[in-house]
CSV table of C-alpha atoms in Angstrom, one decimal:
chain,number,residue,atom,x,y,z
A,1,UNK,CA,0.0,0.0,0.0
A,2,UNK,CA,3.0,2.3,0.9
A,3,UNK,CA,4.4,1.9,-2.3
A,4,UNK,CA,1.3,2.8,-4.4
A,5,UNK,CA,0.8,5.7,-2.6
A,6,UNK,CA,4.2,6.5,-3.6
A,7,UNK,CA,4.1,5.6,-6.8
A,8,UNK,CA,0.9,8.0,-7.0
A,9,UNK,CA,3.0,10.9,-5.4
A,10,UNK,CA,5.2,10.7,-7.5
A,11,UNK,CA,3.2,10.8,-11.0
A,12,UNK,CA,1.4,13.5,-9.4
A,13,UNK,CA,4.5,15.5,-9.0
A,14,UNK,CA,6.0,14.4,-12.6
A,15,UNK,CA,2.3,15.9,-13.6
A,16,UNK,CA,3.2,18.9,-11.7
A,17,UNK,CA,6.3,19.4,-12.9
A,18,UNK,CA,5.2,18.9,-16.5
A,19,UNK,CA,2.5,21.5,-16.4
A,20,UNK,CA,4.6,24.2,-14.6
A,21,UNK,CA,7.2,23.6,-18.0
A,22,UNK,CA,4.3,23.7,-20.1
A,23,UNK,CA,3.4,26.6,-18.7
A,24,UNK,CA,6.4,28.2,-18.8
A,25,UNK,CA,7.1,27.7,-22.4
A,26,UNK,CA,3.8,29.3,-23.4
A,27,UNK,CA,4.7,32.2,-21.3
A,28,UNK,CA,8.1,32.0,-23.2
A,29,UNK,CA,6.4,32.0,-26.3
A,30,UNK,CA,4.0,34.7,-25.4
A,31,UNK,CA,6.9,37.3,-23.8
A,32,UNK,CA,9.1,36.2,-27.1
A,33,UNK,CA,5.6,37.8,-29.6
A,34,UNK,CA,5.6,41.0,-27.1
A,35,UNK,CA,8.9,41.7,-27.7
A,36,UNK,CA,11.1,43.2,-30.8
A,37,UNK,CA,14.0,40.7,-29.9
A,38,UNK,CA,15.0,38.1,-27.7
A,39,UNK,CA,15.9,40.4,-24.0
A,40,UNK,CA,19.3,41.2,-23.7
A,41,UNK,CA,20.0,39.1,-20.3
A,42,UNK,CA,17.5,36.4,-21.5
A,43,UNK,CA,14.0,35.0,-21.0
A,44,UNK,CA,15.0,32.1,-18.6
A,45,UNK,CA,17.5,34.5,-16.3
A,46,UNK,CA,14.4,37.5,-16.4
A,47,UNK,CA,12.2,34.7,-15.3
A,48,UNK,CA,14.5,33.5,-12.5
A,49,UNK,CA,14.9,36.7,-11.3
A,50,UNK,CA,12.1,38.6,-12.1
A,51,UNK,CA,11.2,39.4,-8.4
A,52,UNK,CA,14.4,41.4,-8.5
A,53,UNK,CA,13.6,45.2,-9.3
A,54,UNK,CA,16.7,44.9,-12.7
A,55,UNK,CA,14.7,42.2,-14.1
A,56,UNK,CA,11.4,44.4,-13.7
A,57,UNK,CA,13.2,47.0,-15.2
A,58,UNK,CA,14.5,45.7,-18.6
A,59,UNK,CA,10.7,44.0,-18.6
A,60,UNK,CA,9.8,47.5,-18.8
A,61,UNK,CA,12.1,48.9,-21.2
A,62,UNK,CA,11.5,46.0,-23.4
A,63,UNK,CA,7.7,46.5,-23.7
A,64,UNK,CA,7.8,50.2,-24.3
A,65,UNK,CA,10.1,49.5,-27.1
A,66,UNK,CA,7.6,47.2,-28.6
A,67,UNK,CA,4.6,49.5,-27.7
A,68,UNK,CA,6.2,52.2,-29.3
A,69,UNK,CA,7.3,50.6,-32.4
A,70,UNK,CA,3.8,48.5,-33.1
A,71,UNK,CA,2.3,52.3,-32.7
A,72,UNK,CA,5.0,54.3,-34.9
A,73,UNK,CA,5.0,51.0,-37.3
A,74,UNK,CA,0.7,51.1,-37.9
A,75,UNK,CA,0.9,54.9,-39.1
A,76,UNK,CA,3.4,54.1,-41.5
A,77,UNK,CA,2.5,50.8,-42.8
A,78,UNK,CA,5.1,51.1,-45.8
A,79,UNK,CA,8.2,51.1,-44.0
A,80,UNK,CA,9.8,48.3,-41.6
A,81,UNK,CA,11.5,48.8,-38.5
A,82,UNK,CA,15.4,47.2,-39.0
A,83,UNK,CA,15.8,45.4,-35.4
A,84,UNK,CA,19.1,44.9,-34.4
A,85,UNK,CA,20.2,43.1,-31.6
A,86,UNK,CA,23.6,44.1,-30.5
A,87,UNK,CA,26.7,42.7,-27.9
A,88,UNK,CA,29.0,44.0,-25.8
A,89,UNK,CA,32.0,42.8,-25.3
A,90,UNK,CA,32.4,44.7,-22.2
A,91,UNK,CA,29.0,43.1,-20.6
A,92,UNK,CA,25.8,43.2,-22.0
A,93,UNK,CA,24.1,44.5,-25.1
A,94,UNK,CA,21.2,46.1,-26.5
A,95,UNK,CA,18.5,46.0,-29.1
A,96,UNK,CA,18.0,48.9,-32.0
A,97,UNK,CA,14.9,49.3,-33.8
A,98,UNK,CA,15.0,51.8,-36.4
A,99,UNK,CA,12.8,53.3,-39.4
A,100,UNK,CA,14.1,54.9,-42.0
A,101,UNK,CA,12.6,57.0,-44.9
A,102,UNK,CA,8.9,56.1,-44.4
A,103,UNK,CA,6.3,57.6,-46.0
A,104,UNK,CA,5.2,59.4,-42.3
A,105,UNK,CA,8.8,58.9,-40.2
A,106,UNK,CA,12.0,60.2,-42.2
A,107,UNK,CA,13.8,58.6,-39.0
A,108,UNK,CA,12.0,57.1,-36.2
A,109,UNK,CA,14.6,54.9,-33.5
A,110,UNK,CA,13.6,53.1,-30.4
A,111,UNK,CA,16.9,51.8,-28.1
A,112,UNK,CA,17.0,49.3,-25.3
A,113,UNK,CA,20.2,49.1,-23.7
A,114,UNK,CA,21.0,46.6,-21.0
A,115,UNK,CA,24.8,46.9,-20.2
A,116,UNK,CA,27.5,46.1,-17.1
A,117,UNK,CA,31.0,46.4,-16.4
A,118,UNK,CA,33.3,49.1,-14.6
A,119,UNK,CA,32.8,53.0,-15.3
A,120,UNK,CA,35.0,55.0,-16.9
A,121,UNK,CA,37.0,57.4,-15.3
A,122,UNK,CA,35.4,60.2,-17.4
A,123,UNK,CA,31.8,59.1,-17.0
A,124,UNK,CA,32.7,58.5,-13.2
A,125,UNK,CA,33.9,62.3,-13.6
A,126,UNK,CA,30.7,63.3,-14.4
A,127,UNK,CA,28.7,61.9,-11.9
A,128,UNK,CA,30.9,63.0,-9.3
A,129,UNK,CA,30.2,66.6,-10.9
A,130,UNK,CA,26.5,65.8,-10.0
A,131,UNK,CA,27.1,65.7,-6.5
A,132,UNK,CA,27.6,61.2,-6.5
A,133,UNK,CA,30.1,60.6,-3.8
A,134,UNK,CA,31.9,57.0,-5.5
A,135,UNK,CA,34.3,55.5,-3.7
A,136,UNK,CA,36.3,53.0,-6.0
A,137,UNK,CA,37.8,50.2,-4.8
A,138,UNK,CA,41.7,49.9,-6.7
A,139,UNK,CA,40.1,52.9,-9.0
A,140,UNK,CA,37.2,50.6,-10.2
A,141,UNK,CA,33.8,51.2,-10.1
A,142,UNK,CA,31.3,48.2,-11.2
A,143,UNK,CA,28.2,49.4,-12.7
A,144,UNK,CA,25.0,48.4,-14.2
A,145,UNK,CA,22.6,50.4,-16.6
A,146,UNK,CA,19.5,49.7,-18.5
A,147,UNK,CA,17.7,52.2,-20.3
A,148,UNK,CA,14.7,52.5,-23.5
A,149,UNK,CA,15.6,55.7,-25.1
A,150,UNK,CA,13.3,56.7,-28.4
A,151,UNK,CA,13.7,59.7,-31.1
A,152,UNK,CA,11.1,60.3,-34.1
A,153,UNK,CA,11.5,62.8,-36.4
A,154,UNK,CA,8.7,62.8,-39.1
A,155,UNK,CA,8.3,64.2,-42.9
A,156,UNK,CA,5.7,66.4,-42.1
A,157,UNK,CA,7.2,69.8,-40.6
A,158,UNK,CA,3.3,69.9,-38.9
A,159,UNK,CA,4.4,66.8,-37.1
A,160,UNK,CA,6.6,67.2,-33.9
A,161,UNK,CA,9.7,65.7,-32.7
A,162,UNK,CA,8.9,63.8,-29.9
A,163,UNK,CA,12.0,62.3,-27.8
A,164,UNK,CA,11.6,60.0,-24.6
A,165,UNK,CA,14.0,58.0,-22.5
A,166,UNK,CA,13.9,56.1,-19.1
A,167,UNK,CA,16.6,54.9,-17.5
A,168,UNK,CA,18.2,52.8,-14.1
A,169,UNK,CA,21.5,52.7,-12.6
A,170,UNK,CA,23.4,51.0,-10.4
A,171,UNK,CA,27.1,51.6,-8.9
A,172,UNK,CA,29.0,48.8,-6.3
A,173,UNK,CA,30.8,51.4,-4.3
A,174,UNK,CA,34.2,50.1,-2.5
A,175,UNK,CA,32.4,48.7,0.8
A,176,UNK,CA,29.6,46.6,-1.7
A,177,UNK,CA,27.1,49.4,-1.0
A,178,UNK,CA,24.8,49.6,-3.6
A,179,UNK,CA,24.1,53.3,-4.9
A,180,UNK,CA,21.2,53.3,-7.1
A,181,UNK,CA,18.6,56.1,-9.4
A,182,UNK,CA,16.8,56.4,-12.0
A,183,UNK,CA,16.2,58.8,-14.4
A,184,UNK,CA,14.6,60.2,-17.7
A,185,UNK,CA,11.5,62.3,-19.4
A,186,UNK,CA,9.5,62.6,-22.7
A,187,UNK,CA,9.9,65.7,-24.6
A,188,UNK,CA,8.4,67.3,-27.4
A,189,UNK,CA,9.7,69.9,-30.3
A,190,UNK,CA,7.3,71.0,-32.7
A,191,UNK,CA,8.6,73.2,-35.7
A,192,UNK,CA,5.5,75.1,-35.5
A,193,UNK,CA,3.3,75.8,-32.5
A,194,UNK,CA,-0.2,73.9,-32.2
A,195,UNK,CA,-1.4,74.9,-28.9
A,196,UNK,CA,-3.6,72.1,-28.7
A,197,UNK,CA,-1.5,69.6,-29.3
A,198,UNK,CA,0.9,71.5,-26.7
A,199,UNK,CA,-2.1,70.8,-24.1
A,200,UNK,CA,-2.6,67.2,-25.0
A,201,UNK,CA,0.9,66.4,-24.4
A,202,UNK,CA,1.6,68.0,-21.2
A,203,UNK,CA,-1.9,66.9,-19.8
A,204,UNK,CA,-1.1,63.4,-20.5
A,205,UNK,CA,2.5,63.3,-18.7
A,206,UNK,CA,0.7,65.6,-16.3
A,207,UNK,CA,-2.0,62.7,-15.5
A,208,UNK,CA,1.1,60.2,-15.3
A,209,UNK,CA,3.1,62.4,-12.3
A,210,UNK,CA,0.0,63.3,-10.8
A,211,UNK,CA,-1.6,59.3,-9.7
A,212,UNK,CA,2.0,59.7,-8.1
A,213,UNK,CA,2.1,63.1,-6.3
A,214,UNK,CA,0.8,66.2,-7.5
A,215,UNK,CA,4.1,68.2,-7.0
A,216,UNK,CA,5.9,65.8,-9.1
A,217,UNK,CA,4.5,67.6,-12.9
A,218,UNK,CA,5.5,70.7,-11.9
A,219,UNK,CA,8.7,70.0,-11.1
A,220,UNK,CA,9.7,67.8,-13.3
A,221,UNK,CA,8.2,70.2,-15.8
A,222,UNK,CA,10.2,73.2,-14.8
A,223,UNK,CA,13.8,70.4,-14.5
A,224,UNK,CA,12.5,69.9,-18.6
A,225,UNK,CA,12.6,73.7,-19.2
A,226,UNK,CA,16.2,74.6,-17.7
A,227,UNK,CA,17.6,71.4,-19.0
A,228,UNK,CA,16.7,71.4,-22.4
A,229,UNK,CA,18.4,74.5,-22.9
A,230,UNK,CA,20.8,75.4,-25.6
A,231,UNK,CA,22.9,78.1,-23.8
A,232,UNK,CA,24.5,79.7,-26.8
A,233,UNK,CA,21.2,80.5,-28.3
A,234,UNK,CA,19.5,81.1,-25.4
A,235,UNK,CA,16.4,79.1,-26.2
A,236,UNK,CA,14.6,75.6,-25.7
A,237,UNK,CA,15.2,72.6,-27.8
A,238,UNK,CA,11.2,72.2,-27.5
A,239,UNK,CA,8.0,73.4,-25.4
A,240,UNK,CA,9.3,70.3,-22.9
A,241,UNK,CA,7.4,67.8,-20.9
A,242,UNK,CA,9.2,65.8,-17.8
A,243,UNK,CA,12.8,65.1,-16.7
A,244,UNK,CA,14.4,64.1,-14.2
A,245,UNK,CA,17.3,62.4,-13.1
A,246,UNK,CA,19.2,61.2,-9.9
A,247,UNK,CA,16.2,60.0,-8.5
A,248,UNK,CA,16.3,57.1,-5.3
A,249,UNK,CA,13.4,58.2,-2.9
A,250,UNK,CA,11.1,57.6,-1.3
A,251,UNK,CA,11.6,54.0,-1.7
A,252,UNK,CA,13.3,51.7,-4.6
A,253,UNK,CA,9.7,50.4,-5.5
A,254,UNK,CA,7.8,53.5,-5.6
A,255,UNK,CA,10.3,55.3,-7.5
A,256,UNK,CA,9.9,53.0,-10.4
A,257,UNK,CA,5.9,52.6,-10.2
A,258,UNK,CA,6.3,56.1,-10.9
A,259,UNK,CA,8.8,55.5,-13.9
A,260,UNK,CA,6.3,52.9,-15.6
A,261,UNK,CA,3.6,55.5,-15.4
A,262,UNK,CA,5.5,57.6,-17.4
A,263,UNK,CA,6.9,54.9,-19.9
A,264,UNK,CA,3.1,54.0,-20.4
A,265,UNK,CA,1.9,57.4,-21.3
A,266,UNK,CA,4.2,57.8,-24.2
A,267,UNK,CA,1.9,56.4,-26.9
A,268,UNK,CA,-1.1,58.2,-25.9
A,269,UNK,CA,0.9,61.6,-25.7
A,270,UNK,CA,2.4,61.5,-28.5
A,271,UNK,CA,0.6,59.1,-31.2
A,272,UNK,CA,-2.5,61.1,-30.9
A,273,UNK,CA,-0.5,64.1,-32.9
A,274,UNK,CA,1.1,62.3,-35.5
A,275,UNK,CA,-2.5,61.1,-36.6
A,276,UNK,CA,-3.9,64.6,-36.5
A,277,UNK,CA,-1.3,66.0,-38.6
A,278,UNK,CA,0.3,63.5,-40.7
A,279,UNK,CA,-1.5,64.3,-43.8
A,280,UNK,CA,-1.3,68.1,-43.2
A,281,UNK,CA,-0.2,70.0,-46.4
A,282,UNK,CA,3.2,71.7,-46.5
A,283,UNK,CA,4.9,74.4,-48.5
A,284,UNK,CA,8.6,74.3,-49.0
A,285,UNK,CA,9.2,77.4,-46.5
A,286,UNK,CA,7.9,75.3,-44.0
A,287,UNK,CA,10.1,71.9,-44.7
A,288,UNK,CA,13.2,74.7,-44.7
A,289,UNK,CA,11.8,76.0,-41.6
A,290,UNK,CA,11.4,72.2,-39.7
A,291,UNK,CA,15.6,71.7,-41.4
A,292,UNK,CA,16.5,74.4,-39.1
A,293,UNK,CA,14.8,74.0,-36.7
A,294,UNK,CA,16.2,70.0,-36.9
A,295,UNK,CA,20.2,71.8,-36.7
A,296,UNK,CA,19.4,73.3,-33.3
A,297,UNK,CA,18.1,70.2,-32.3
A,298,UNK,CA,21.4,68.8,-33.3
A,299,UNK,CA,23.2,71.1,-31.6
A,300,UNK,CA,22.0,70.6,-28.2
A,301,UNK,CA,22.3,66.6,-28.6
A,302,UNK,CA,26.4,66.9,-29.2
A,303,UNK,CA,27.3,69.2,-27.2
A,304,UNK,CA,24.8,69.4,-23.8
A,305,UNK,CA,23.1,66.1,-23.6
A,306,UNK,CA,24.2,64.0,-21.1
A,307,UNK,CA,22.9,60.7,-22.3
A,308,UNK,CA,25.2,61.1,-25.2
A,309,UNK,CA,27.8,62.1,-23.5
A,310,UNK,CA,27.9,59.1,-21.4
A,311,UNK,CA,27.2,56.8,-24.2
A,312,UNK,CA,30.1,58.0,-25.5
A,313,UNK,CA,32.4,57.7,-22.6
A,314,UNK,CA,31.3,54.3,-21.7
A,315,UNK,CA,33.9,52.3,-23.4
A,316,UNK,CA,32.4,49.5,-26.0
A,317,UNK,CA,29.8,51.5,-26.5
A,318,UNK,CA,27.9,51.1,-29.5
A,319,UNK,CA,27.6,55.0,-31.2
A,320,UNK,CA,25.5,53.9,-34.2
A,321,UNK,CA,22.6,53.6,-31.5
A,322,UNK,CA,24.0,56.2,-29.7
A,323,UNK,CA,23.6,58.3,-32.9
A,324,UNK,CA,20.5,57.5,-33.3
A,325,UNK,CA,19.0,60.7,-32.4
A,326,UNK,CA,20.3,62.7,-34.9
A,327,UNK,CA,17.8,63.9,-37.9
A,328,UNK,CA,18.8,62.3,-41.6
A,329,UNK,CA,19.1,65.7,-42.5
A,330,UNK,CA,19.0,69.0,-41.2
A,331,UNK,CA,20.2,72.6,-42.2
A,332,UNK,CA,22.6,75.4,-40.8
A,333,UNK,CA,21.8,79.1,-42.7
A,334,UNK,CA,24.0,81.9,-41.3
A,335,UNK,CA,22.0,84.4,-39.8
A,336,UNK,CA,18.6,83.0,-40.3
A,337,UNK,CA,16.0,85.6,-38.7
A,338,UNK,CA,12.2,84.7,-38.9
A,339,UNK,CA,10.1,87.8,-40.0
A,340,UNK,CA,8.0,89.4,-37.4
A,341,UNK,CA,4.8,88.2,-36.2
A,342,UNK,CA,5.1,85.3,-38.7
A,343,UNK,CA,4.3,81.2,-37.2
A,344,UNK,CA,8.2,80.7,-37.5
A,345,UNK,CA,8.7,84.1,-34.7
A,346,UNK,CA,5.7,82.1,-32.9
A,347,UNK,CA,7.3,79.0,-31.9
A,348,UNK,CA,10.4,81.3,-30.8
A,349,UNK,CA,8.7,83.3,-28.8
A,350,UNK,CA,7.4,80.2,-26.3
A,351,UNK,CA,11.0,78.2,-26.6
A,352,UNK,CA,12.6,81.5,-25.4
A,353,UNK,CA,10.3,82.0,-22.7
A,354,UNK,CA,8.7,79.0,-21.5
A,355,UNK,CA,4.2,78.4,-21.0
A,356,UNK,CA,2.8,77.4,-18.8
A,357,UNK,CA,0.3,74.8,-20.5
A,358,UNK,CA,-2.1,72.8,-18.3
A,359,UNK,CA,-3.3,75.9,-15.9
């Protein structure tokens, strides 16, 4: 009798056993379809780990890729996203999806990055210059960062630039003590200024902050405005949105609750506009117009952005991706002055003085 009921145990458990595999393949299967590419540290290890808040993360990053993409990919049904997975020699890896020379997106990228390995002294540098106080053990610092990080510039100069980019770090200091932040925003730079598409897109990140804290929009709004600055002309790269960086309170867990809020309004900000306006007619003025406009926006990527400067100071780092951002073409006029009063003075106007646009 002992034995049978020991036998029956233990098909029982082989049933068990087999079901839980079944069911993990499906899920597999299902996470494989939701995704652009395989993820950069692998189903199996994300599964194994995916109490820990890393494996959430790139979970994260890996789904707004995909939402994005599926969204920019259905308004421009002739073109193809080119996904390209990428390694690292130096630890980890990413995955590039980009659109080229649509019909609706003359360049449309969405980035994951998942990489590991010891930082730079240069990129080390310039965290300490942000007030991180690293203490490397034999000069090494082992660090971790995961990001999604998206640019789309479109045909149409009645179409916006839209740019978005969330991020995670995390540094081993000397002692094993764990520093960690995250960081990013969502910004937008039309070439001309639609005030209601203006609302729409600062209502919607405004919504996102505010299931969070109410004082979180206004801040993070303001942190968009002085950062997105391009000194030397002494205007905005765009009428903003959200950023904000360095960010590790109140509590691991909350901090990124409120990071996937944000990562899940970027479709319904953004998508929204590109169907209103894609099939707006344009004169050749105003494709010169969106060129310039497309320089300046050049300008503040290589010389003031941060995310490209560490990209570029993290060594094995892959620039083609890191590139990404920049416009397929763009246009520099010497001493190019709007005329008065005209929509080109408009848009100006609000990037030299920032609005106010949800009160």
């Amino acid at each position: 009798g002992a034995l049978g009921g020991l036998g029956l145990a233990l098909g029982l458990w082989r049933r068990q056993v087999a079901l839980a595999a079944a069911r993990e393949d499906e899920e597999e299967k299902e996470l494989r379809q939701r995704f652009m590419a395989p993820p950069v540290s692998g189903l199996r290890e994300l599964r194994r780990r995916r109490r820990e808040l890393r494996s959430r993360m790139e979970l994260l990053i890996m789904e707004t890729q995909a939402e994005m993409c599926r969204a920019l990919a259905a308004l421009d049904p002739g073109a193809s996203f080119v996904v390209d997975s990428w390694e690292r020699k130096e630890g980890g890896g990413g995955i590039s999806c980009v659109l080229q020379d649509g019909e609706v997106f003359e360049k449309a990228g969405v980035n994951v990055s998942v990489v590991s390995g010891l930082l730079s002294e240069e990129a080390a540098r310039q965290m300490r210059s942000r007030g991180k106080s690293l203490k490397a053990k034999d000069g090494k610092l082992p660090f971790c960062a995961m990001g999604v990080s998206s640019v789309i510039h479109p045909k149409n100069p009645h179409v916006p630039t839209m740019h978005f980019n969330y991020r995670y770090f995390e540094i081993e200091e000397a002692d094993g003590t764990i520093q960690w932040w995250f960081g990013g925003g969502t910004d937008l730079t039309p070439t001309y200024l639609n005030e209601e598409d203006a609302v729409h897109f600062h209502k919607t990140l405004k919504e996102a902050c505010d299931k969070h804290d109410l004082k979180l929009y206004p801040k993070y709004k303001k942190w968009c405005d002085d950062y997105f600055y391009i000194k030397h002309r002494g205007e905005r790269r765009g009428i903003g949105g959200i950023f904000f960086d360095d960010l590790d309170s109140p509590s691991k867990e909350e901090v990124f609750q409120f990071v996937k809020s944000c990562a899940k309004a970027v479709v319904p900000c953004y998508i929204p506009i590109v169907k209103k306006h894609c099939h707006d007619s344009f004169t050749p003025e105003e494709k010169l117009w969106q060129q310039l406009r497309r320089g300046r926006y050049v300008e503040f990527n290589l010389l003031y952005d941060r995310g490209t400067k560490f990209g570029l100071l993290t060594p094995g780092s892959r620039i083609e991706s890191i590139l990404m951002s920049l416009p397929l073409t763009a246009r520099w006029e010497y001493m190019h002055n709007p005329p008065e009063s005209s929509r080109e003075a408009e848009i100006l106007e609000v990037l030299r003085n920032p609005k106010d646009w949800v009160h």
